[in-house]
PDB file of C-alpha atoms in Angstrom:
ATOM      1  CA  MET A  78       0.000   0.000   0.000  1.00 71.00           C
ATOM      2  CA  TYR A  79       2.800   2.392   0.871  1.00 77.00           C
ATOM      3  CA  ARG A  80       4.382   2.015  -2.551  1.00 85.00           C
ATOM      4  CA  GLU A  81       1.070   2.514  -4.373  1.00 84.00           C
ATOM      5  CA  GLU A  82       0.398   5.646  -2.329  1.00 87.00           C
ATOM      6  CA  ARG A  83       3.863   7.035  -3.117  1.00 89.00           C
ATOM      7  CA  LEU A  84       3.141   6.478  -6.819  1.00 89.00           C
ATOM      8  CA  GLY A  85      -0.149   8.396  -6.485  1.00 88.00           C
ATOM      9  CA  LYS A  86      -2.292   5.356  -7.266  1.00 86.00           C
ATOM     10  CA  LEU A  87      -3.706   4.871  -3.780  1.00 86.00           C
ATOM     11  CA  ASP A  88      -5.312   7.436  -1.464  1.00 89.00           C
ATOM     12  CA  TYR A  89      -5.255   6.259   2.176  1.00 88.00           C
ATOM     13  CA  LYS A  90      -8.336   7.600   3.991  1.00 88.00           C
ATOM     14  CA  GLY A  91      -7.764   6.269   7.513  1.00 85.00           C
ATOM     15  CA  TYR A  92      -8.636   3.285   9.624  1.00 80.00           C
ATOM     16  CA  VAL A  93     -12.022   1.989  10.754  1.00 76.00           C
ATOM     17  CA  LEU A  94     -12.608   1.226  14.410  1.00 69.00           C
ATOM     18  CA  PRO A  95     -14.316  -2.106  15.090  1.00 64.00           C
ATOM     19  CA  HIS A  96     -17.514  -2.228  17.143  1.00 57.00           C
ATOM     20  CA  ARG A  97     -16.547  -3.122  20.685  1.00 53.00           C
ATOM     21  CA  ARG A  98     -18.883  -3.466  23.603  1.00 48.00           C
ATOM     22  CA  GLY A  99     -17.625  -1.982  26.846  1.00 50.00           C
ATOM     23  CA  ARG A 100     -14.435  -0.448  25.418  1.00 51.00           C
ATOM     24  CA  ALA A 101     -13.599   3.167  24.873  1.00 52.00           C
ATOM     25  CA  VAL A 102     -13.734   4.434  21.299  1.00 50.00           C
ATOM     26  CA  GLY A 103     -10.251   4.491  19.817  1.00 52.00           C
ATOM     27  CA  SER A 104      -8.770   2.105  22.366  1.00 51.00           C
ATOM     28  CA  ALA A 105      -6.494  -0.688  21.200  1.00 51.00           C
ATOM     29  CA  ASP A 106      -4.668  -3.389  23.109  1.00 53.00           C
ATOM     30  CA  ASP A 107      -2.649  -6.552  22.609  1.00 53.00           C
ATOM     31  CA  ASP A 108      -5.808  -8.448  21.620  1.00 53.00           C
ATOM     32  CA  ASP A 109      -6.232  -6.466  18.396  1.00 64.00           C
ATOM     33  CA  HIS A 110      -5.208  -8.696  15.475  1.00 71.00           C
ATOM     34  CA  VAL A 111      -7.327  -7.259  12.663  1.00 75.00           C
ATOM     35  CA  LEU A 112      -6.955  -3.879  10.965  1.00 78.00           C
ATOM     36  CA  SER A 113      -9.647  -2.235   8.843  1.00 79.00           C
ATOM     37  CA  LEU A 114      -8.722   0.590   6.466  1.00 82.00           C
ATOM     38  CA  LYS A 115     -10.476   2.982   4.084  1.00 85.00           C
ATOM     39  CA  PHE A 116      -8.821   3.945   0.792  1.00 86.00           C
ATOM     40  CA  ALA A 117      -9.330   4.740  -2.870  1.00 87.00           C
ATOM     41  CA  TRP A 118      -7.296   2.844  -5.456  1.00 82.00           C
ATOM     42  CA  ALA A 119      -7.170   4.032  -9.057  1.00 80.00           C
ATOM     43  CA  GLY A 120     -10.089   6.343  -8.276  1.00 80.00           C
ATOM     44  CA  GLU A 121     -12.347   3.600  -6.866  1.00 83.00           C
ATOM     45  CA  ASP A 122     -13.392   3.967  -3.208  1.00 86.00           C
ATOM     46  CA  LYS A 123     -12.970   0.958  -0.924  1.00 81.00           C
ATOM     47  CA  PRO A 124     -14.980   1.864   2.199  1.00 80.00           C
ATOM     48  CA  VAL A 125     -13.568  -0.997   4.306  1.00 79.00           C
ATOM     49  CA  SER A 126     -10.743  -3.447   3.676  1.00 80.00           C
ATOM     50  CA  THR A 127      -9.670  -5.759   6.495  1.00 77.00           C
ATOM     51  CA  PHE A 128      -6.232  -7.309   7.068  1.00 77.00           C
ATOM     52  CA  LEU A 129      -4.728  -9.685   9.601  1.00 80.00           C
ATOM     53  CA  LEU A 130      -1.891  -8.025  11.517  1.00 80.00           C
ATOM     54  CA  GLY A 131       1.424  -9.847  11.545  1.00 81.00           C
ATOM     55  CA  SER A 132       0.681 -12.280   8.722  1.00 83.00           C
ATOM     56  CA  THR A 133       2.030 -12.564   5.200  1.00 87.00           C
ATOM     57  CA  PRO A 134       0.000 -12.348   1.980  1.00 82.00           C
ATOM     58  CA  GLU A 135       0.975 -15.970   1.277  1.00 90.00           C
ATOM     59  CA  PHE A 136      -0.440 -17.094   4.622  1.00 90.00           C
ATOM     60  CA  GLU A 137      -3.708 -15.214   4.088  1.00 88.00           C
ATOM     61  CA  LEU A 138      -4.099 -16.642   0.571  1.00 87.00           C
ATOM     62  CA  ALA A 139      -3.528 -20.177   1.888  1.00 92.00           C
ATOM     63  CA  LEU A 140      -5.927 -19.630   4.813  1.00 92.00           C
ATOM     64  CA  TYR A 141      -8.704 -18.190   2.638  1.00 90.00           C
ATOM     65  CA  SER A 142      -8.241 -20.978   0.071  1.00 92.00           C
ATOM     66  CA  MET A 143      -8.551 -23.607   2.799  1.00 92.00           C
ATOM     67  CA  LEU A 144     -11.729 -21.960   4.112  1.00 92.00           C
ATOM     68  CA  PHE A 145     -13.145 -21.734   0.576  1.00 91.00           C
ATOM     69  CA  PHE A 146     -12.720 -25.518   0.194  1.00 92.00           C
ATOM     70  CA  ASN A 147     -14.298 -25.946   3.641  1.00 90.00           C
ATOM     71  CA  ARG A 148     -17.525 -24.681   1.969  1.00 88.00           C
ATOM     72  CA  ARG A 149     -18.757 -22.644   4.935  1.00 90.00           C
ATOM     73  CA  GLU A 150     -19.441 -18.920   4.768  1.00 92.00           C
ATOM     74  CA  LYS A 151     -18.767 -18.174   8.452  1.00 95.00           C
ATOM     75  CA  ASN A 152     -15.621 -19.665   9.948  1.00 94.00           C
ATOM     76  CA  ARG A 153     -13.774 -19.454  13.254  1.00 93.00           C
ATOM     77  CA  VAL A 154     -10.103 -20.349  13.296  1.00 91.00           C
ATOM     78  CA  SER A 155      -7.412 -20.220  15.955  1.00 89.00           C
ATOM     79  CA  LEU A 156      -4.282 -18.324  14.935  1.00 84.00           C
ATOM     80  CA  ASP A 157      -1.505 -18.629  17.499  1.00 82.00           C
ATOM     81  CA  GLY A 158      -4.121 -19.197  20.195  1.00 83.00           C
ATOM     82  CA  VAL A 159      -6.331 -16.265  19.137  1.00 81.00           C
ATOM     83  CA  ALA A 160      -9.867 -16.976  17.869  1.00 85.00           C
ATOM     84  CA  VAL A 161     -10.510 -15.134  14.582  1.00 86.00           C
ATOM     85  CA  ASP A 162     -13.793 -15.061  12.652  1.00 90.00           C
ATOM     86  CA  ILE A 163     -13.373 -15.157   8.874  1.00 91.00           C
ATOM     87  CA  THR A 164     -16.088 -14.744   6.269  1.00 92.00           C
ATOM     88  CA  CYS A 165     -15.673 -16.412   2.879  1.00 92.00           C
ATOM     89  CA  TYR A 166     -18.293 -15.597   0.232  1.00 91.00           C
ATOM     90  CA  ARG A 167     -18.655 -17.781  -2.871  1.00 89.00           C
ATOM     91  CA  ILE A 168     -19.652 -16.850  -6.396  1.00 88.00           C
ATOM     92  CA  LYS A 169     -21.364 -19.590  -8.371  1.00 87.00           C
ATOM     93  CA  SER A 170     -20.856 -19.637 -12.125  1.00 85.00           C
ATOM     94  CA  ARG A 171     -21.277 -22.124 -14.928  1.00 86.00           C
ATOM     95  CA  TYR A 172     -17.524 -22.790 -14.626  1.00 86.00           C
ATOM     96  CA  GLY A 173     -17.774 -23.687 -10.933  1.00 87.00           C
ATOM     97  CA  ASP A 174     -17.536 -21.901  -7.614  1.00 87.00           C
ATOM     98  CA  LYS A 175     -15.093 -19.046  -7.113  1.00 87.00           C
ATOM     99  CA  VAL A 176     -14.021 -16.978  -4.112  1.00 85.00           C
ATOM    100  CA  GLY A 177     -16.157 -13.837  -4.120  1.00 85.00           C
ATOM    101  CA  SER A 178     -14.583 -12.286  -1.059  1.00 86.00           C
ATOM    102  CA  ALA A 179     -12.714 -13.562   2.009  1.00 89.00           C
ATOM    103  CA  PHE A 180     -11.802 -11.447   5.022  1.00 86.00           C
ATOM    104  CA  PRO A 181     -11.304 -11.461   8.797  1.00 86.00           C
ATOM    105  CA  VAL A 182     -14.130  -9.897  10.772  1.00 80.00           C
ATOM    106  CA  ALA A 183     -13.124  -7.099  13.139  1.00 62.00           C
ATOM    107  CA  LYS A 184     -15.031  -7.246  16.404  1.00 60.00           C
TER     108      LYS A 184
END
């Protein structure tokens, strides 16, 4: 993202706070493992995009692929002892199912 922003292709618009019951707005702690951002890329707004903190793109691709083959939309996985909810939407086509969208859910 940094490189795309430096090239003028991406416009970072800030982060999105997750909904948290009983916690002050804007508070973060060691239990936060998901980051949600707002940005525009090539002129197209992306109101929310969610990332796992501390993982690699290769890990996320492998994780989302595994969950896609699991065939469930709502999933809970344990990553280094931390429970993470991940949504994986499918797109059905005449050529077979495809990943529509896969992302961690910020709580």
